[in-house]
Amino acid sequence: MSTPEQAVPRFRPGVKLRFDPVRKAWVVLAPERLFLPDEQAVEILKLVDGARNLGAIADDLAARFAAPREIIIADVGAILGDLAEKGAIAL
Amino acid sequence: MTGFEPPMGLIVELTHRCPLQCPYCSNPLALERVGDELSTAEWQRVIDEAAKIGILQFHFTGGEPTARRDLPDLVRHASQAGLYTNIITSGVQLDDRMMEALVAAGIDHIQLSFQDVDPENADRIAGYRGAHAKKLAAAARIHAAGLPLTLNFVVHRQNIANVPRMIALAEGLGAARTEIAQVQYYGWGFKNRASLLPSQGELDATTATVEAARLRLKGQMVIDYVIPDYYARRPKSCMGGWARRFINISPAGKAMPCHAAETLPGFVFPSVRETSLAEIWQHDPAFLRFRGTDWMPEPCQSCDRREIDWGGCRCQAFALTGDAARTDPACELAPDHAVMAAAIAERGDAPADFIYRRYGNNDAPAPLKDAVS
Ligand code: SF4
Ligand code: SF4
């Protein structure tokens, strides 16, 4: 699925990204649901603030991780697209 | 973190008091009395213990949780402990004051239950005149407060034809999530099974409606759909497996792996008044009894789904076979599967009158067989 770089993702109402000190892991808490995102998804979700668009999120990740920007943007789109389908993210 | 993996959610029945009388209520037949309920301070201690052992989501339910005046205080306490807070309510007491107090306390999500879309039928099922109108007002309040709204429709033969209108109502009210949940047949639902169980045809039509709506509303509204086990080929993974993800606590503080577990004979469930949640989760014999796969009989023991559905529901196995340690009869592979067809055959052409959920309505019960034949 391809999402335009200008799209600004945000957490839908009632959805929270939180660090759980017991599991020592990040969790996404949502109405009657919870997700345990993997490391890559966590890095992306930490940048979801309702202001940055997909392109800006990819720029930030590309500057910090050794991977080509095209691959990163595709991953960002796929991971956020998946969470959008599950009702956790609005795109 | 040592021992068994931490539980995800705590389901807290704050009280069994409720102005409604739904004939499928998930509360036990023997409703607990107000005098036995845990105090505010006791619940606050339970909340602290829950946060410490890794509970992530806290579900306040009942009865009607808003019947407890201290609900906002408990929500605040849970929210400050870092827990995700959810309320499951009938909404008839959710006035402006309660709503403001809950928002100020930091409530994350409210799930509002509906009996139908047709007001007259909804009020009849709830056993409470005017309930439906009050629920619509509550939905508007939740939405106006900017909170995510989930509508929960409990579906059965006396409202199943209205499922398309239920989905439309949820859309109209701006719900982010809707549950189309068929009655689960334990306790009160089991007592009223012949009046509630839909036909195969009704179920199939509903499944098709839900599938089409899910496609249409993708990314806008999530629809969770639960079918009755009586028409399933494999059981559901009840509570995500016995004592694997949830702890349920009764108003008087009894801790159980699920709300229906009280029906099981020979169990002594621990009280949070005497035992810590950590101790209960890791060591209580009732919690360990059906955790994992060691307890399983055949055909589960050698089945490749045994860690997917965990052998189905223990309470259903007991209700339908008299033995909680048998394979859930909902499974086609279960030796007792024929009891499902027998129950469907008992439905009859017209539903019998409801036995409403209320204090005192369980004192002289007709055995189920007499009530339905
Ligand atoms: S199912 Fe009905 S009677 Fe039972 S607690 Fe909920 S609203 Fe009250
Ligand atoms: S045999 Fe047991 S484990 Fe296998 S599908 Fe049926 S209930 Fe589940």
PDB file of N, CA and C in Angstrom, chain A residues 12-16 18-25 27-36 84-91, chain B residues 1 6-8 51-57 59 82-84 86 88 108-109 111 146 148 150 177 179 218-222 224:
ATOM      1  N   ARG A  12      -5.201   7.905  16.828  1.00  0.00           N
ATOM      2  CA  ARG A  12      -6.631   8.184  16.933  1.00  0.00           C
ATOM      3  C   ARG A  12      -6.977   8.414  18.405  1.00  0.00           C
ATOM      4  N   PRO A  13      -8.112   9.081  18.670  1.00  0.00           N
ATOM      5  CA  PRO A  13      -8.474   9.349  20.063  1.00  0.00           C
ATOM      6  C   PRO A  13      -8.488   8.042  20.870  1.00  0.00           C
ATOM      7  N   GLY A  14      -7.953   8.106  22.065  1.00  0.00           N
ATOM      8  CA  GLY A  14      -7.968   6.922  22.926  1.00  0.00           C
ATOM      9  C   GLY A  14      -6.821   5.965  22.675  1.00  0.00           C
ATOM     10  N   VAL A  15      -5.903   6.312  21.769  1.00  0.00           N
ATOM     11  CA  VAL A  15      -4.773   5.422  21.483  1.00  0.00           C
ATOM     12  C   VAL A  15      -3.490   6.045  22.032  1.00  0.00           C
ATOM     13  N   LYS A  16      -2.735   5.256  22.763  1.00  0.00           N
ATOM     14  CA  LYS A  16      -1.532   5.773  23.443  1.00  0.00           C
ATOM     15  C   LYS A  16      -0.333   4.869  23.233  1.00  0.00           C
ATOM     16  N   ARG A  18       3.037   3.834  25.017  1.00  0.00           N
ATOM     17  CA  ARG A  18       3.531   3.934  26.400  1.00  0.00           C
ATOM     18  C   ARG A  18       4.648   2.947  26.623  1.00  0.00           C
ATOM     19  N   PHE A  19       5.619   3.305  27.463  1.00  0.00           N
ATOM     20  CA  PHE A  19       6.659   2.340  27.829  1.00  0.00           C
ATOM     21  C   PHE A  19       6.211   1.585  29.068  1.00  0.00           C
ATOM     22  N   ASP A  20       6.233   0.267  28.977  1.00  0.00           N
ATOM     23  CA  ASP A  20       5.823  -0.550  30.120  1.00  0.00           C
ATOM     24  C   ASP A  20       7.063  -1.012  30.881  1.00  0.00           C
ATOM     25  N   PRO A  21       7.223  -0.517  32.102  1.00  0.00           N
ATOM     26  CA  PRO A  21       8.447  -0.843  32.855  1.00  0.00           C
ATOM     27  C   PRO A  21       8.517  -2.315  33.252  1.00  0.00           C
ATOM     28  N   VAL A  22       7.387  -2.999  33.348  1.00  0.00           N
ATOM     29  CA  VAL A  22       7.420  -4.412  33.749  1.00  0.00           C
ATOM     30  C   VAL A  22       7.944  -5.281  32.604  1.00  0.00           C
ATOM     31  N   ARG A  23       7.401  -5.071  31.401  1.00  0.00           N
ATOM     32  CA  ARG A  23       7.865  -5.855  30.241  1.00  0.00           C
ATOM     33  C   ARG A  23       9.126  -5.254  29.628  1.00  0.00           C
ATOM     34  N   LYS A  24       9.468  -4.061  30.057  1.00  0.00           N
ATOM     35  CA  LYS A  24      10.569  -3.307  29.453  1.00  0.00           C
ATOM     36  C   LYS A  24      10.388  -3.223  27.943  1.00  0.00           C
ATOM     37  N   ALA A  25       9.186  -2.817  27.567  1.00  0.00           N
ATOM     38  CA  ALA A  25       8.863  -2.749  26.137  1.00  0.00           C
ATOM     39  C   ALA A  25       7.818  -1.661  25.905  1.00  0.00           C
ATOM     40  N   VAL A  27       4.370  -0.302  24.292  1.00  0.00           N
ATOM     41  CA  VAL A  27       3.078  -0.901  23.949  1.00  0.00           C
ATOM     42  C   VAL A  27       2.173   0.180  23.381  1.00  0.00           C
ATOM     43  N   VAL A  28       1.307  -0.205  22.459  1.00  0.00           N
ATOM     44  CA  VAL A  28       0.280   0.707  21.966  1.00  0.00           C
ATOM     45  C   VAL A  28      -1.033   0.275  22.602  1.00  0.00           C
ATOM     46  N   LEU A  29      -1.617   1.172  23.391  1.00  0.00           N
ATOM     47  CA  LEU A  29      -2.863   0.858  24.086  1.00  0.00           C
ATOM     48  C   LEU A  29      -4.012   1.537  23.366  1.00  0.00           C
ATOM     49  N   ALA A  30      -5.047   0.782  23.072  1.00  0.00           N
ATOM     50  CA  ALA A  30      -6.181   1.308  22.317  1.00  0.00           C
ATOM     51  C   ALA A  30      -7.454   0.722  22.913  1.00  0.00           C
ATOM     52  N   PRO A  31      -8.619   1.270  22.536  1.00  0.00           N
ATOM     53  CA  PRO A  31      -9.876   0.734  23.058  1.00  0.00           C
ATOM     54  C   PRO A  31      -9.991  -0.775  22.843  1.00  0.00           C
ATOM     55  N   GLU A  32     -10.016  -1.541  23.919  1.00  0.00           N
ATOM     56  CA  GLU A  32     -10.194  -2.992  23.887  1.00  0.00           C
ATOM     57  C   GLU A  32      -9.142  -3.722  23.055  1.00  0.00           C
ATOM     58  N   ARG A  33      -8.011  -3.065  22.828  1.00  0.00           N
ATOM     59  CA  ARG A  33      -6.956  -3.681  22.032  1.00  0.00           C
ATOM     60  C   ARG A  33      -5.621  -3.248  22.576  1.00  0.00           C
ATOM     61  N   LEU A  34      -4.620  -4.057  22.327  1.00  0.00           N
ATOM     62  CA  LEU A  34      -3.278  -3.533  22.517  1.00  0.00           C
ATOM     63  C   LEU A  34      -2.340  -4.204  21.540  1.00  0.00           C
ATOM     64  N   PHE A  35      -1.318  -3.454  21.158  1.00  0.00           N
ATOM     65  CA  PHE A  35      -0.352  -3.946  20.184  1.00  0.00           C
ATOM     66  C   PHE A  35       1.026  -3.891  20.814  1.00  0.00           C
ATOM     67  N   LEU A  36       1.847  -4.880  20.477  1.00  0.00           N
ATOM     68  CA  LEU A  36       3.224  -4.875  20.945  1.00  0.00           C
ATOM     69  C   LEU A  36       4.099  -4.641  19.714  1.00  0.00           C
ATOM     70  N   ALA A  84      -3.322   1.813  10.719  1.00  0.00           N
ATOM     71  CA  ALA A  84      -4.506   2.593  10.344  1.00  0.00           C
ATOM     72  C   ALA A  84      -5.686   1.652  10.101  1.00  0.00           C
ATOM     73  N   GLU A  85      -5.396   0.531   9.437  1.00  0.00           N
ATOM     74  CA  GLU A  85      -6.470  -0.440   9.192  1.00  0.00           C
ATOM     75  C   GLU A  85      -7.003  -1.017  10.490  1.00  0.00           C
ATOM     76  N   LYS A  86      -6.127  -1.139  11.472  1.00  0.00           N
ATOM     77  CA  LYS A  86      -6.549  -1.685  12.762  1.00  0.00           C
ATOM     78  C   LYS A  86      -7.183  -0.624  13.657  1.00  0.00           C
ATOM     79  N   GLY A  87      -7.259   0.594  13.150  1.00  0.00           N
ATOM     80  CA  GLY A  87      -7.968   1.626  13.900  1.00  0.00           C
ATOM     81  C   GLY A  87      -7.118   2.376  14.909  1.00  0.00           C
ATOM     82  N   ALA A  88      -5.799   2.170  14.900  1.00  0.00           N
ATOM     83  CA  ALA A  88      -4.961   2.832  15.903  1.00  0.00           C
ATOM     84  C   ALA A  88      -4.427   4.178  15.431  1.00  0.00           C
ATOM     85  N   ILE A  89      -4.245   4.318  14.126  1.00  0.00           N
ATOM     86  CA  ILE A  89      -3.641   5.514  13.539  1.00  0.00           C
ATOM     87  C   ILE A  89      -4.624   6.112  12.515  1.00  0.00           C
ATOM     88  N   ALA A  90      -4.674   7.424  12.453  1.00  0.00           N
ATOM     89  CA  ALA A  90      -5.397   8.088  11.366  1.00  0.00           C
ATOM     90  C   ALA A  90      -4.368   8.651  10.400  1.00  0.00           C
ATOM     91  N   LEU A  91      -4.579   8.416   9.104  1.00  0.00           N
ATOM     92  CA  LEU A  91      -3.615   8.887   8.104  1.00  0.00           C
ATOM     93  C   LEU A  91      -4.252   9.965   7.238  1.00  0.00           C
TER      94      LEU A  91
ATOM     95  N   MET B   1      11.461  -9.530  35.638  1.00  0.00           N
ATOM     96  CA  MET B   1      10.183 -10.244  35.518  1.00  0.00           C
ATOM     97  C   MET B   1      10.448 -11.746  35.637  1.00  0.00           C
ATOM     98  N   PRO B   6       3.301 -11.611  32.552  1.00  0.00           N
ATOM     99  CA  PRO B   6       2.306 -10.806  33.261  1.00  0.00           C
ATOM    100  C   PRO B   6       0.961 -10.744  32.538  1.00  0.00           C
ATOM    101  N   PRO B   7      -0.119 -10.560  33.290  1.00  0.00           N
ATOM    102  CA  PRO B   7      -1.437 -10.413  32.670  1.00  0.00           C
ATOM    103  C   PRO B   7      -1.556  -9.065  31.967  1.00  0.00           C
ATOM    104  N   MET B   8      -2.412  -9.008  30.954  1.00  0.00           N
ATOM    105  CA  MET B   8      -2.607  -7.785  30.171  1.00  0.00           C
ATOM    106  C   MET B   8      -3.684  -6.890  30.772  1.00  0.00           C
ATOM    107  N   ALA B  51      -0.838  -2.407  38.638  1.00  0.00           N
ATOM    108  CA  ALA B  51       0.185  -1.689  37.877  1.00  0.00           C
ATOM    109  C   ALA B  51       1.553  -2.341  38.101  1.00  0.00           C
ATOM    110  N   LYS B  52       1.785  -2.780  39.322  1.00  0.00           N
ATOM    111  CA  LYS B  52       3.087  -3.349  39.667  1.00  0.00           C
ATOM    112  C   LYS B  52       3.358  -4.680  38.963  1.00  0.00           C
ATOM    113  N   ILE B  53       2.314  -5.473  38.713  1.00  0.00           N
ATOM    114  CA  ILE B  53       2.570  -6.775  38.078  1.00  0.00           C
ATOM    115  C   ILE B  53       2.446  -6.707  36.551  1.00  0.00           C
ATOM    116  N   GLY B  54       2.248  -5.517  36.002  1.00  0.00           N
ATOM    117  CA  GLY B  54       2.294  -5.408  34.540  1.00  0.00           C
ATOM    118  C   GLY B  54       0.946  -5.373  33.843  1.00  0.00           C
ATOM    119  N   ILE B  55      -0.157  -5.207  34.605  1.00  0.00           N
ATOM    120  CA  ILE B  55      -1.461  -4.999  33.973  1.00  0.00           C
ATOM    121  C   ILE B  55      -1.379  -3.710  33.160  1.00  0.00           C
ATOM    122  N   LEU B  56      -1.898  -3.731  31.942  1.00  0.00           N
ATOM    123  CA  LEU B  56      -1.841  -2.547  31.085  1.00  0.00           C
ATOM    124  C   LEU B  56      -3.192  -1.851  30.983  1.00  0.00           C
ATOM    125  N   GLN B  57      -4.241  -2.645  30.939  1.00  0.00           N
ATOM    126  CA  GLN B  57      -5.572  -2.061  30.752  1.00  0.00           C
ATOM    127  C   GLN B  57      -6.495  -2.446  31.898  1.00  0.00           C
ATOM    128  N   HIS B  59     -10.370  -2.448  33.124  1.00  0.00           N
ATOM    129  CA  HIS B  59     -11.746  -2.361  32.638  1.00  0.00           C
ATOM    130  C   HIS B  59     -12.710  -2.290  33.815  1.00  0.00           C
ATOM    131  N   GLY B  82      -0.688   4.897  35.612  1.00  0.00           N
ATOM    132  CA  GLY B  82      -0.213   4.597  34.263  1.00  0.00           C
ATOM    133  C   GLY B  82      -1.046   3.574  33.518  1.00  0.00           C
ATOM    134  N   LEU B  83      -2.205   3.209  34.084  1.00  0.00           N
ATOM    135  CA  LEU B  83      -3.045   2.200  33.428  1.00  0.00           C
ATOM    136  C   LEU B  83      -3.968   2.844  32.394  1.00  0.00           C
ATOM    137  N   TYR B  84      -4.292   2.083  31.372  1.00  0.00           N
ATOM    138  CA  TYR B  84      -5.282   2.509  30.385  1.00  0.00           C
ATOM    139  C   TYR B  84      -6.653   2.219  30.972  1.00  0.00           C
ATOM    140  N   ASN B  86     -10.805   1.996  31.022  1.00  0.00           N
ATOM    141  CA  ASN B  86     -11.963   1.738  30.169  1.00  0.00           C
ATOM    142  C   ASN B  86     -13.175   1.510  31.060  1.00  0.00           C
ATOM    143  N   ILE B  88     -17.193   0.099  30.984  1.00  0.00           N
ATOM    144  CA  ILE B  88     -18.242  -0.590  30.225  1.00  0.00           C
ATOM    145  C   ILE B  88     -19.548  -0.290  30.944  1.00  0.00           C
ATOM    146  N   ASP B 108      -9.900   6.967  29.531  1.00  0.00           N
ATOM    147  CA  ASP B 108      -9.387   6.819  28.164  1.00  0.00           C
ATOM    148  C   ASP B 108     -10.461   6.403  27.161  1.00  0.00           C
ATOM    149  N   HIS B 109     -11.433   5.619  27.617  1.00  0.00           N
ATOM    150  CA  HIS B 109     -12.372   5.039  26.655  1.00  0.00           C
ATOM    151  C   HIS B 109     -13.653   4.603  27.360  1.00  0.00           C
ATOM    152  N   GLN B 111     -17.162   2.261  26.731  1.00  0.00           N
ATOM    153  CA  GLN B 111     -17.935   1.334  25.899  1.00  0.00           C
ATOM    154  C   GLN B 111     -19.378   1.348  26.377  1.00  0.00           C
ATOM    155  N   GLY B 146     -15.072  14.308  23.279  1.00  0.00           N
ATOM    156  CA  GLY B 146     -13.889  13.994  22.489  1.00  0.00           C
ATOM    157  C   GLY B 146     -13.295  12.637  22.815  1.00  0.00           C
ATOM    158  N   PRO B 148     -13.063   8.464  22.582  1.00  0.00           N
ATOM    159  CA  PRO B 148     -13.419   7.430  21.616  1.00  0.00           C
ATOM    160  C   PRO B 148     -14.621   6.659  22.152  1.00  0.00           C
ATOM    161  N   THR B 150     -17.147   3.337  21.848  1.00  0.00           N
ATOM    162  CA  THR B 150     -17.459   2.015  21.320  1.00  0.00           C
ATOM    163  C   THR B 150     -18.898   1.702  21.644  1.00  0.00           C
ATOM    164  N   ARG B 177     -15.582   2.327  17.142  1.00  0.00           N
ATOM    165  CA  ARG B 177     -15.608   0.872  17.233  1.00  0.00           C
ATOM    166  C   ARG B 177     -17.008   0.417  17.530  1.00  0.00           C
ATOM    167  N   GLU B 179     -19.122  -3.310  18.526  1.00  0.00           N
ATOM    168  CA  GLU B 179     -19.104  -4.750  18.758  1.00  0.00           C
ATOM    169  C   GLU B 179     -20.475  -5.298  18.427  1.00  0.00           C
ATOM    170  N   LYS B 218     -13.682   0.383   6.438  1.00  0.00           N
ATOM    171  CA  LYS B 218     -12.251   0.191   6.732  1.00  0.00           C
ATOM    172  C   LYS B 218     -11.551   1.515   7.027  1.00  0.00           C
ATOM    173  N   GLY B 219     -10.814   1.567   8.125  1.00  0.00           N
ATOM    174  CA  GLY B 219     -10.082   2.789   8.464  1.00  0.00           C
ATOM    175  C   GLY B 219     -10.940   3.842   9.148  1.00  0.00           C
ATOM    176  N   GLN B 220     -12.260   3.612   9.195  1.00  0.00           N
ATOM    177  CA  GLN B 220     -13.160   4.598   9.810  1.00  0.00           C
ATOM    178  C   GLN B 220     -13.766   4.041  11.094  1.00  0.00           C
ATOM    179  N   MET B 221     -14.312   2.831  11.004  1.00  0.00           N
ATOM    180  CA  MET B 221     -14.889   2.208  12.186  1.00  0.00           C
ATOM    181  C   MET B 221     -14.490   0.732  12.208  1.00  0.00           C
ATOM    182  N   VAL B 222     -13.979   0.293  13.362  1.00  0.00           N
ATOM    183  CA  VAL B 222     -13.627  -1.113  13.532  1.00  0.00           C
ATOM    184  C   VAL B 222     -14.872  -1.858  14.000  1.00  0.00           C
ATOM    185  N   ASP B 224     -16.002  -5.376  15.649  1.00  0.00           N
ATOM    186  CA  ASP B 224     -15.657  -6.677  16.229  1.00  0.00           C
ATOM    187  C   ASP B 224     -16.908  -7.533  16.205  1.00  0.00           C
TER     188      ASP B 224
END
